[in-house]
Tab-separated table of C-alpha atoms in Angstrom:
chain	number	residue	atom	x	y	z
A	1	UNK	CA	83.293	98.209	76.879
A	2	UNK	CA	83.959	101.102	79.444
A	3	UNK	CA	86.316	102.736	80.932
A	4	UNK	CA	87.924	102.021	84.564
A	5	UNK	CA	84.952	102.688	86.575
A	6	UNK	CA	87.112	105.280	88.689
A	7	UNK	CA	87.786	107.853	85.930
A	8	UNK	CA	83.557	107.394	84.568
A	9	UNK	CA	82.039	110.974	86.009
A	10	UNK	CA	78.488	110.027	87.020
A	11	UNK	CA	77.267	111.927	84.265
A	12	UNK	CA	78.836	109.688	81.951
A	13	UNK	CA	77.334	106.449	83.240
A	14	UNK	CA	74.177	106.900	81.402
A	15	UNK	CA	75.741	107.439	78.258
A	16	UNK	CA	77.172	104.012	78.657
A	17	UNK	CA	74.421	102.362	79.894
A	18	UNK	CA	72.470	103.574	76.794
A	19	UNK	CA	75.304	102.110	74.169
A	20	UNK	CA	73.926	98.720	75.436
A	21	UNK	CA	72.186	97.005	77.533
A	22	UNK	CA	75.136	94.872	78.316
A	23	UNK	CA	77.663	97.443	78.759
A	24	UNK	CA	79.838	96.592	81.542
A	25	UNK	CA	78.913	99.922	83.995
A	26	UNK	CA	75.989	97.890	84.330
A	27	UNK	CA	78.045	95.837	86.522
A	28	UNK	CA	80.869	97.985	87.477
A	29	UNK	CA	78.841	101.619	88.460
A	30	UNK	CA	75.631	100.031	89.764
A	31	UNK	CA	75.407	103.199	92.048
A	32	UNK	CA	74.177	101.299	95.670
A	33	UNK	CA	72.461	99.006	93.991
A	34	UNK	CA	75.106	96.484	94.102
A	35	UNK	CA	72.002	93.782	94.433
A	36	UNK	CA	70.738	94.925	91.175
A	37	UNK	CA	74.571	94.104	89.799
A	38	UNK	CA	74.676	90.596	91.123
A	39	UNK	CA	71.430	89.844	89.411
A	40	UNK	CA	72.660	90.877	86.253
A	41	UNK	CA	75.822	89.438	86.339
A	42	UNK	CA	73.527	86.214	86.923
A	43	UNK	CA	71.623	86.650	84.231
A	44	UNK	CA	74.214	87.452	81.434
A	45	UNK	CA	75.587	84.491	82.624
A	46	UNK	CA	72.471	82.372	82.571
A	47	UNK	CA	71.757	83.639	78.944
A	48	UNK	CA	74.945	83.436	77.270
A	49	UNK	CA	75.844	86.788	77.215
A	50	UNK	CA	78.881	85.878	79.324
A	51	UNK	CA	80.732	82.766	77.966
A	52	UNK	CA	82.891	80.646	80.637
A	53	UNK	CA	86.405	80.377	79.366
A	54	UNK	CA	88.426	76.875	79.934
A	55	UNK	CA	91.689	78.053	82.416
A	56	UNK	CA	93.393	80.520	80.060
A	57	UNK	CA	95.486	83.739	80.325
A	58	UNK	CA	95.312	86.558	78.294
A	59	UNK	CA	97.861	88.924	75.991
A	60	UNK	CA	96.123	92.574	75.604
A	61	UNK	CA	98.140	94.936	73.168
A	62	UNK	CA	96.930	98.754	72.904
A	63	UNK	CA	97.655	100.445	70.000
A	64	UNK	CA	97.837	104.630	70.837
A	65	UNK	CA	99.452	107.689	69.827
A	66	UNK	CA	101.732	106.057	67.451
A	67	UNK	CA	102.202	103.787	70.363
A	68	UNK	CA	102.217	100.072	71.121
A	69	UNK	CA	101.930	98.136	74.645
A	70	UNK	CA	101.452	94.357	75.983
A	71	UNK	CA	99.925	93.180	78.661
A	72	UNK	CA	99.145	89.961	80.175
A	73	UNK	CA	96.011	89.137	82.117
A	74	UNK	CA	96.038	86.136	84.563
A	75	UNK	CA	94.676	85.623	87.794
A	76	UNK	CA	97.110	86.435	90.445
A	77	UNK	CA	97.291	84.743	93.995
A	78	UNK	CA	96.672	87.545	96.771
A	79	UNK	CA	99.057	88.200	99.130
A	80	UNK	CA	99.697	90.668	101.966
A	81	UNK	CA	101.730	93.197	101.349
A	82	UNK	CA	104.112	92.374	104.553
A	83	UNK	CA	105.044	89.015	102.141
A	84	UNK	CA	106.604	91.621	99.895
A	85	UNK	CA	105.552	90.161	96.428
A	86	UNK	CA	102.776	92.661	95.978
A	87	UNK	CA	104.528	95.948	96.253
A	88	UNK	CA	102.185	99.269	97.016
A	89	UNK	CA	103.647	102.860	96.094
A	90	UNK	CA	100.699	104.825	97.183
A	91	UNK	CA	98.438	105.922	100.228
A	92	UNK	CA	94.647	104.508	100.167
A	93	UNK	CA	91.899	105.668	101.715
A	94	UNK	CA	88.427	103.706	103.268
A	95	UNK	CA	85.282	105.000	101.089
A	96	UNK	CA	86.632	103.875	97.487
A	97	UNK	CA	87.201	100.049	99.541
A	98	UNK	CA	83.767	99.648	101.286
A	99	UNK	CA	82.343	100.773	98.157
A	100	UNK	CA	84.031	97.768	96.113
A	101	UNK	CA	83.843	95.539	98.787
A	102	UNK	CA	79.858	95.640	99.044
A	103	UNK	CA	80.037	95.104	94.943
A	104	UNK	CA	82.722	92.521	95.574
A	105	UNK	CA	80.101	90.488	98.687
A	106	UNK	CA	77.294	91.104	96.046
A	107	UNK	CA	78.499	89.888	92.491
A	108	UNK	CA	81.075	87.350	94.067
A	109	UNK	CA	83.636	88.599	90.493
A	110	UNK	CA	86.552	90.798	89.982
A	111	UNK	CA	85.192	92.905	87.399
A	112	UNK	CA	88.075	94.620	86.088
A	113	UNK	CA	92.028	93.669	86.300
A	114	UNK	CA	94.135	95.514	88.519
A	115	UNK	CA	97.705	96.271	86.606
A	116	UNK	CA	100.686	95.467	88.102
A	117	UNK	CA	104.158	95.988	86.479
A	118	UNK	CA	106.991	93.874	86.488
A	119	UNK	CA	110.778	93.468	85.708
A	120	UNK	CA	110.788	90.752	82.938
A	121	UNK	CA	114.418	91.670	81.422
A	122	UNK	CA	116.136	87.994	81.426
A	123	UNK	CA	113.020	85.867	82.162
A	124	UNK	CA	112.487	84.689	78.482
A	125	UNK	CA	108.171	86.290	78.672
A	126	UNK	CA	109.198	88.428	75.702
A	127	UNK	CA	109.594	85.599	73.566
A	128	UNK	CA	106.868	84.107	74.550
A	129	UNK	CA	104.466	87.185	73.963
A	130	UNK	CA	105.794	87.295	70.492
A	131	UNK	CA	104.848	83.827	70.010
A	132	UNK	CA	101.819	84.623	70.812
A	133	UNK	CA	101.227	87.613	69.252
A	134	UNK	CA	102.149	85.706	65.592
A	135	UNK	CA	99.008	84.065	65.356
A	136	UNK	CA	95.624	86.123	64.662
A	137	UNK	CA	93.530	88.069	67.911
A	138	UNK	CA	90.729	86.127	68.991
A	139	UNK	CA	89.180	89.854	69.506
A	140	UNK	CA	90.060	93.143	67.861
A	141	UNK	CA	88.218	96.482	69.181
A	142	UNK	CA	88.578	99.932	69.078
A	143	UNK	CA	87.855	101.632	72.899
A	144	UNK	CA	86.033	104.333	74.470
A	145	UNK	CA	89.140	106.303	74.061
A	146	UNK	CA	89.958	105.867	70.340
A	147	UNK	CA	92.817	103.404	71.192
A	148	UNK	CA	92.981	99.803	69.299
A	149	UNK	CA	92.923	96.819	71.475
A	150	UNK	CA	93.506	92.956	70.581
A	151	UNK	CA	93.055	90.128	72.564
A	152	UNK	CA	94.515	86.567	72.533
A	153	UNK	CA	93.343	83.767	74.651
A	154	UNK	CA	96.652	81.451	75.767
A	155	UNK	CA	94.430	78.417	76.601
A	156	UNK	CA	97.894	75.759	76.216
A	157	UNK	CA	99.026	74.123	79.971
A	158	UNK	CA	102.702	74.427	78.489
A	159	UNK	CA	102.678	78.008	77.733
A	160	UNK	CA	100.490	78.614	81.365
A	161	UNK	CA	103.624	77.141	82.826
A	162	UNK	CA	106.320	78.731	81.180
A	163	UNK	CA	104.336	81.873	82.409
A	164	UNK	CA	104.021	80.966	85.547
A	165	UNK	CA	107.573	79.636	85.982
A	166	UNK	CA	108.889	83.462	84.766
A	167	UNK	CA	107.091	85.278	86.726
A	168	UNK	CA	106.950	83.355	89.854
A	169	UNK	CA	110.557	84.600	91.502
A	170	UNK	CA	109.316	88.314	90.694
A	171	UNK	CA	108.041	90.940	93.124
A	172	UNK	CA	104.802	92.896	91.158
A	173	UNK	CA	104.416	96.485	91.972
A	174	UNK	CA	100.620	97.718	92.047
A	175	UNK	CA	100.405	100.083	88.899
A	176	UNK	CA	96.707	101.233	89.173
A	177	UNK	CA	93.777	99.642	91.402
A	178	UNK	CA	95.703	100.101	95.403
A	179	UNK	CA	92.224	100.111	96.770
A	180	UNK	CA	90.777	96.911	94.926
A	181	UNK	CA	93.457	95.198	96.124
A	182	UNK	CA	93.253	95.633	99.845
A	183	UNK	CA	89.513	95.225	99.319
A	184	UNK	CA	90.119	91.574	97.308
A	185	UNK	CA	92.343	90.454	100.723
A	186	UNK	CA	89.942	91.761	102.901
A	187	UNK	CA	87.137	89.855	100.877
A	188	UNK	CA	89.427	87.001	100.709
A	189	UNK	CA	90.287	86.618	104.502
A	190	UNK	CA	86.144	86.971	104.808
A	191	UNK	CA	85.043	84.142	102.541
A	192	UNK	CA	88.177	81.860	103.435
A	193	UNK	CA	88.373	78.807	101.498
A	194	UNK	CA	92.023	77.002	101.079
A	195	UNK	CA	94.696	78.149	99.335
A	196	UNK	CA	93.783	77.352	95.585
A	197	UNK	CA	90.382	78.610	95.863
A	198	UNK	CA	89.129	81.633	93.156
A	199	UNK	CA	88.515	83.872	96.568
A	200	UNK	CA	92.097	83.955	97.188
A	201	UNK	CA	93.123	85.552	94.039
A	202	UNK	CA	92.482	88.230	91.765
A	203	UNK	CA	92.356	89.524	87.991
A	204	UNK	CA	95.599	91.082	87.045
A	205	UNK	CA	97.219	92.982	83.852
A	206	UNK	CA	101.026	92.695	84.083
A	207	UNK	CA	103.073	94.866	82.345
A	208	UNK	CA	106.542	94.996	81.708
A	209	UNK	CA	108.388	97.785	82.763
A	210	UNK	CA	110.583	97.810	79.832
A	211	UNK	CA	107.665	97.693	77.508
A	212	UNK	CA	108.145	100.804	75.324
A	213	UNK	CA	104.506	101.733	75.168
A	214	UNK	CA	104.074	102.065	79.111
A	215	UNK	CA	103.290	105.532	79.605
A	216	UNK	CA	103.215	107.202	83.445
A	217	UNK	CA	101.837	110.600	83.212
A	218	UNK	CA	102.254	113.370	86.163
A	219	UNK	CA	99.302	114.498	88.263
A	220	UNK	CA	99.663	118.375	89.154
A	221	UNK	CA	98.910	119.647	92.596
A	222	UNK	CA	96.451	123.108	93.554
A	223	UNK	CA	96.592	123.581	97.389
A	224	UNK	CA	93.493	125.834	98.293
A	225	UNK	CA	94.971	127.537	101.023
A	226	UNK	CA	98.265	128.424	102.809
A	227	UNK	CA	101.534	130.785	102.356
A	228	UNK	CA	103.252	131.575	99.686
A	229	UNK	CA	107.019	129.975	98.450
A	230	UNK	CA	109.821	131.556	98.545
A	231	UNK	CA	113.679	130.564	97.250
A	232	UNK	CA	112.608	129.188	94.197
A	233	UNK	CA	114.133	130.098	90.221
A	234	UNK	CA	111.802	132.378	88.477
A	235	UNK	CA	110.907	130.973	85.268
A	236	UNK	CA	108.424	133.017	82.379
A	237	UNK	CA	105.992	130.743	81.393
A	238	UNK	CA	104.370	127.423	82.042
A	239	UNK	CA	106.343	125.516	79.188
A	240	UNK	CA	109.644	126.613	80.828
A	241	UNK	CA	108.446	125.878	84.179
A	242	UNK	CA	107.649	122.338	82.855
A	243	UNK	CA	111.060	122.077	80.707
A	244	UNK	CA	113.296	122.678	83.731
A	245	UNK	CA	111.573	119.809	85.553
A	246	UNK	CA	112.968	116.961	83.352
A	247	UNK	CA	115.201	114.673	84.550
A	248	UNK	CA	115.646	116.798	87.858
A	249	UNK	CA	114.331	116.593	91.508
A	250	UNK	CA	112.398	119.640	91.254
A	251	UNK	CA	108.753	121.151	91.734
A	252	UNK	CA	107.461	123.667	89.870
A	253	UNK	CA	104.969	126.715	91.071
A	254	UNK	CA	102.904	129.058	90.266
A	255	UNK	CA	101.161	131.857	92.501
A	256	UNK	CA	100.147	135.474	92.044
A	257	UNK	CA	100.968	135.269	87.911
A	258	UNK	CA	104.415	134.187	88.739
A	259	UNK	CA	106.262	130.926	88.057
A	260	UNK	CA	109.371	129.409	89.473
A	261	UNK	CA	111.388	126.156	90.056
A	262	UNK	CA	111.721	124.702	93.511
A	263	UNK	CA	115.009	122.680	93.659
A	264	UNK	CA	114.112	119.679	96.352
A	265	UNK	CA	116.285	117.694	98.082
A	266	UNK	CA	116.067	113.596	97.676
A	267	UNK	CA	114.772	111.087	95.084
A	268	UNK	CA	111.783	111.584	93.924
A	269	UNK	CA	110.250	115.228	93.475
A	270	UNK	CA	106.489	113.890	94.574
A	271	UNK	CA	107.461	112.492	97.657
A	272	UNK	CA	109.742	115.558	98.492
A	273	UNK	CA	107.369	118.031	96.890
A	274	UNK	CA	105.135	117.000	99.903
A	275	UNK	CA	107.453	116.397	102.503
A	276	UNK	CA	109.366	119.852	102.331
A	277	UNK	CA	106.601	122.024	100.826
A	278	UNK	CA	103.192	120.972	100.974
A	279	UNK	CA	103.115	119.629	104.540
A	280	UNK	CA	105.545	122.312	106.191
A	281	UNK	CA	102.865	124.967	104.640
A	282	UNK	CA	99.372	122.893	105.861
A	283	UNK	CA	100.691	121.766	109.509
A	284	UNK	CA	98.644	119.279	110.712
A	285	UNK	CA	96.039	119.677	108.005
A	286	UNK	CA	95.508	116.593	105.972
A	287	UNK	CA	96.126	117.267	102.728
A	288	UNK	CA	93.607	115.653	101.116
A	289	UNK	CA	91.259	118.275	102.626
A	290	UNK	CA	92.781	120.994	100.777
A	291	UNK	CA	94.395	119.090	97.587
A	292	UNK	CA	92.988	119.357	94.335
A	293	UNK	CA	95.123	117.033	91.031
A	294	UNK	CA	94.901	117.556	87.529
A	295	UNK	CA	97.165	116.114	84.765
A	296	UNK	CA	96.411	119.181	82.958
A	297	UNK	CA	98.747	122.159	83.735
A	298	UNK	CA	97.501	124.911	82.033
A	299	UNK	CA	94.195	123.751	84.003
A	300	UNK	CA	95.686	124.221	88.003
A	301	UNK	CA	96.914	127.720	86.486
A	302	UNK	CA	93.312	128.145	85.184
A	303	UNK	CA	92.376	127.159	88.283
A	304	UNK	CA	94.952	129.506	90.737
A	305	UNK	CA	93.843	132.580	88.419
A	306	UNK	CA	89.947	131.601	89.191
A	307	UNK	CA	90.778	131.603	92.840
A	308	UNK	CA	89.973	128.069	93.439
A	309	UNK	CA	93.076	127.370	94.830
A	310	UNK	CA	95.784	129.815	96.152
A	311	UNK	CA	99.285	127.797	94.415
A	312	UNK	CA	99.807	125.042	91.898
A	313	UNK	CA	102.341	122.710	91.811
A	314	UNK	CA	104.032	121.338	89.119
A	315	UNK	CA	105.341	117.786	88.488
A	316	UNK	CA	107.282	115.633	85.823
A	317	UNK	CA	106.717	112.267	85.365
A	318	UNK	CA	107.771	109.930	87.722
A	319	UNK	CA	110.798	107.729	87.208
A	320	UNK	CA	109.211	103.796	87.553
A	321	UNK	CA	112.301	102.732	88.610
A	322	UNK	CA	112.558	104.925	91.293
A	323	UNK	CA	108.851	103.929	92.014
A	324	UNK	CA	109.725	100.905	92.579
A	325	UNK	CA	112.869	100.959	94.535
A	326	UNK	CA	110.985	103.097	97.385
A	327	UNK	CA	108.089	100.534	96.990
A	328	UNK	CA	110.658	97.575	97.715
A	329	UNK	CA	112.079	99.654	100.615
A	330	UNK	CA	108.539	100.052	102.097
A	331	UNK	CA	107.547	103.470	101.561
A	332	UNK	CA	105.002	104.590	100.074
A	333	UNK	CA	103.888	107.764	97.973
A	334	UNK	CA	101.490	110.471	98.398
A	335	UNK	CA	97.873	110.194	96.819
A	336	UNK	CA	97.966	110.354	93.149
A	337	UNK	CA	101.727	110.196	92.772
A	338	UNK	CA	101.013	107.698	88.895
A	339	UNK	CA	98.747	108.056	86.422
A	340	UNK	CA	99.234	105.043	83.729
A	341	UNK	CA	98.011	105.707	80.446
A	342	UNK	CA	95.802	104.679	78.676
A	343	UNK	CA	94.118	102.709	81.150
A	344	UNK	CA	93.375	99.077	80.137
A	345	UNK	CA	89.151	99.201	79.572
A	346	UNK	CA	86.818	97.509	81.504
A	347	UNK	CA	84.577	94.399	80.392
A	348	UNK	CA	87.601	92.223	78.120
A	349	UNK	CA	87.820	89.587	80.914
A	350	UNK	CA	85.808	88.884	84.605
A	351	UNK	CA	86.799	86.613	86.990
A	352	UNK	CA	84.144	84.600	89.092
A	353	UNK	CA	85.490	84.524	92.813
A	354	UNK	CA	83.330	81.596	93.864
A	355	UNK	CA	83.729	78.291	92.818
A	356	UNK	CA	80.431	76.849	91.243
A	357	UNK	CA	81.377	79.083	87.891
A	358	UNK	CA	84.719	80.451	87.143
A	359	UNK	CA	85.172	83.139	84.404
């Protein structure tokens, strides 16, 4: 097991390379070598190491913090995001997709779900998962992270159906993995094949969105250069700045020792934090150029008082709701504006996009 090969530093990847020599980095952080993955793949598949399941879906619970969530894993059928069943809430960028996409041409797999959430309220899935969930996990592990995780395979056609049925009249919103998907169409519309092929879909984790255990955190904001703010409520300290954020549209800030509250206008305090601050202050800058995120607070302080940036900004966590209202209006958010937690470890489940063996 690993985790999502996005949040790995590349001096962690040894470290997991050296728990086992069929730790799943192997396959997901192969560097360039994206040849050297394929063969691998091959052989873990030749010798056993990988096991082809019969057609099956997935339950995933996480135990954390006191904590409990369920997810469902399944393959889900790509579609464009003009269809609107796939809902995106964020900006994407190219070097993340041609990266995937070469490991995508090479290995011919998904390698690790993308999560999606759903509304289920009404559709009958939480009985269903608590069906499920009755009899004993086919796998029980503890991850990278600390956090317990249990597995059960859902191998009966009946229960595939009533799944399917439940979840087929729902929109999904993309939770965490934006750039795999576009790179899965892209890979799709490249390989063809009709409509039922493996090419044309992908590995998902669904979530509920009423599932008490789903956890958005916020990601903090250190601009490296421009002007200060003005206008805003001066607060004392970082805890108070944070306090007056929740359950309002506001930003906090932080520049030259001094905090304050920035009362914004609108829906959602990400998207306005950037509209009418960060974008009036950098011009025609892109702000990716002189962004830097953190979900640690104290941390952009550190980071304003070390002059590495000139202002941080301060966030609460996002409403999903809200998320996904703007998502099924068609906007999207800035970079960054989620951060699900914990993220669902790589290496439970792999899904073989060709169709001489399925996974």
């Amino acid at each position: 097991m690993a985790p999502p090969y996005d949040v790995i530093p590349d001096s962690e990847v040894a470290r997991y390379e050296a728990r086992s020599p069929y730790n799943i980095v192997r396959l997901t952080r192969p560097g360039r070598d994206y040849a050297s993955a394929a063969r691998t793949f091959d052989e873990w598949l030749d010798n056993g190491i990988l096991e082809p399941d019969p057609p099956s879906m997935y339950l995933h619970e996480v135990r954390f913090d006191g904590r409990r969530r369920l997810d469902l894993i399944a393959a889900l059928r790509l579609q464009p995001y003009e269809d609107r069943v796939v809902l995106p809430h964020e900006r994407t960028h190219s070097g993340p997709k041609e990266d995937r996409l070469a490991l995508m041409r090479a290995t011919k797999a998904a390698l690790e779900p993308l999560w999606f959430l759903y509304e289920g309220r009404g559709t009958g899935l939480p009985h269903i998962t608590e069906v499920v969930t009755g009899r004993n996990a086919a796998v029980v592990f503890i991850g990278p992270d600390g956090a317990e995780h249990r597995l059960w395979v859902i191998s009966d056609p009946a229960l595939h159906a009533a799944i399917g049925a439940a979840l087929k009249p729902l929109p999904v919103l993309i939770a965490d993995g934006h750039h795999r998907y576009e790179t899965a169409l892209a890979y799709a519309e490249e390989v063809g094949g009709d409509a039922d092929a493996a090419s044309r879909f992908t590995l998902a984790l669904l979530t509920d969105l009423d599932d008490p255990g789903l956890e958005v955190l916020p990601t903090h904001r250190v601009l490296k250069a421009g002007v200060a703010v003005t206008g805003g409520e001066e607060k004392g300290t970082l805890q108070e700045t944070l306090a007056s954020l929740r359950g309002q549209v506001a930003a906090g800030a932080y520049r030259d020792h001094r905090f304050q509250v920035l009362p914004l206008e609108g829906e959602m305090a990400v998207v306005e934090l950037h509209r009418q601050v960060i974008d009036n202050i950098l011009g025609k800058r892109k702000p990716e150029d002189f962004l830097l995120y953190t979900r640690d607070p104290a941390e952009a302080v550190q980071w304003v008082d070390d002059g590495v940036g000139s202002a941080a900004f301060f966030l609460d966590a996002p409403d999903l709701r809200r998320v996904l209202k703007l998502a099924r209006e068609g906007k999207t958010l800035p970079q960054k504006s989620t951060y699900f937690h914990p993220k669902p470890p790589s290496g439970m489940v792999l899904f073989k996009l060709d169709q001489d063996r399925r996974l």
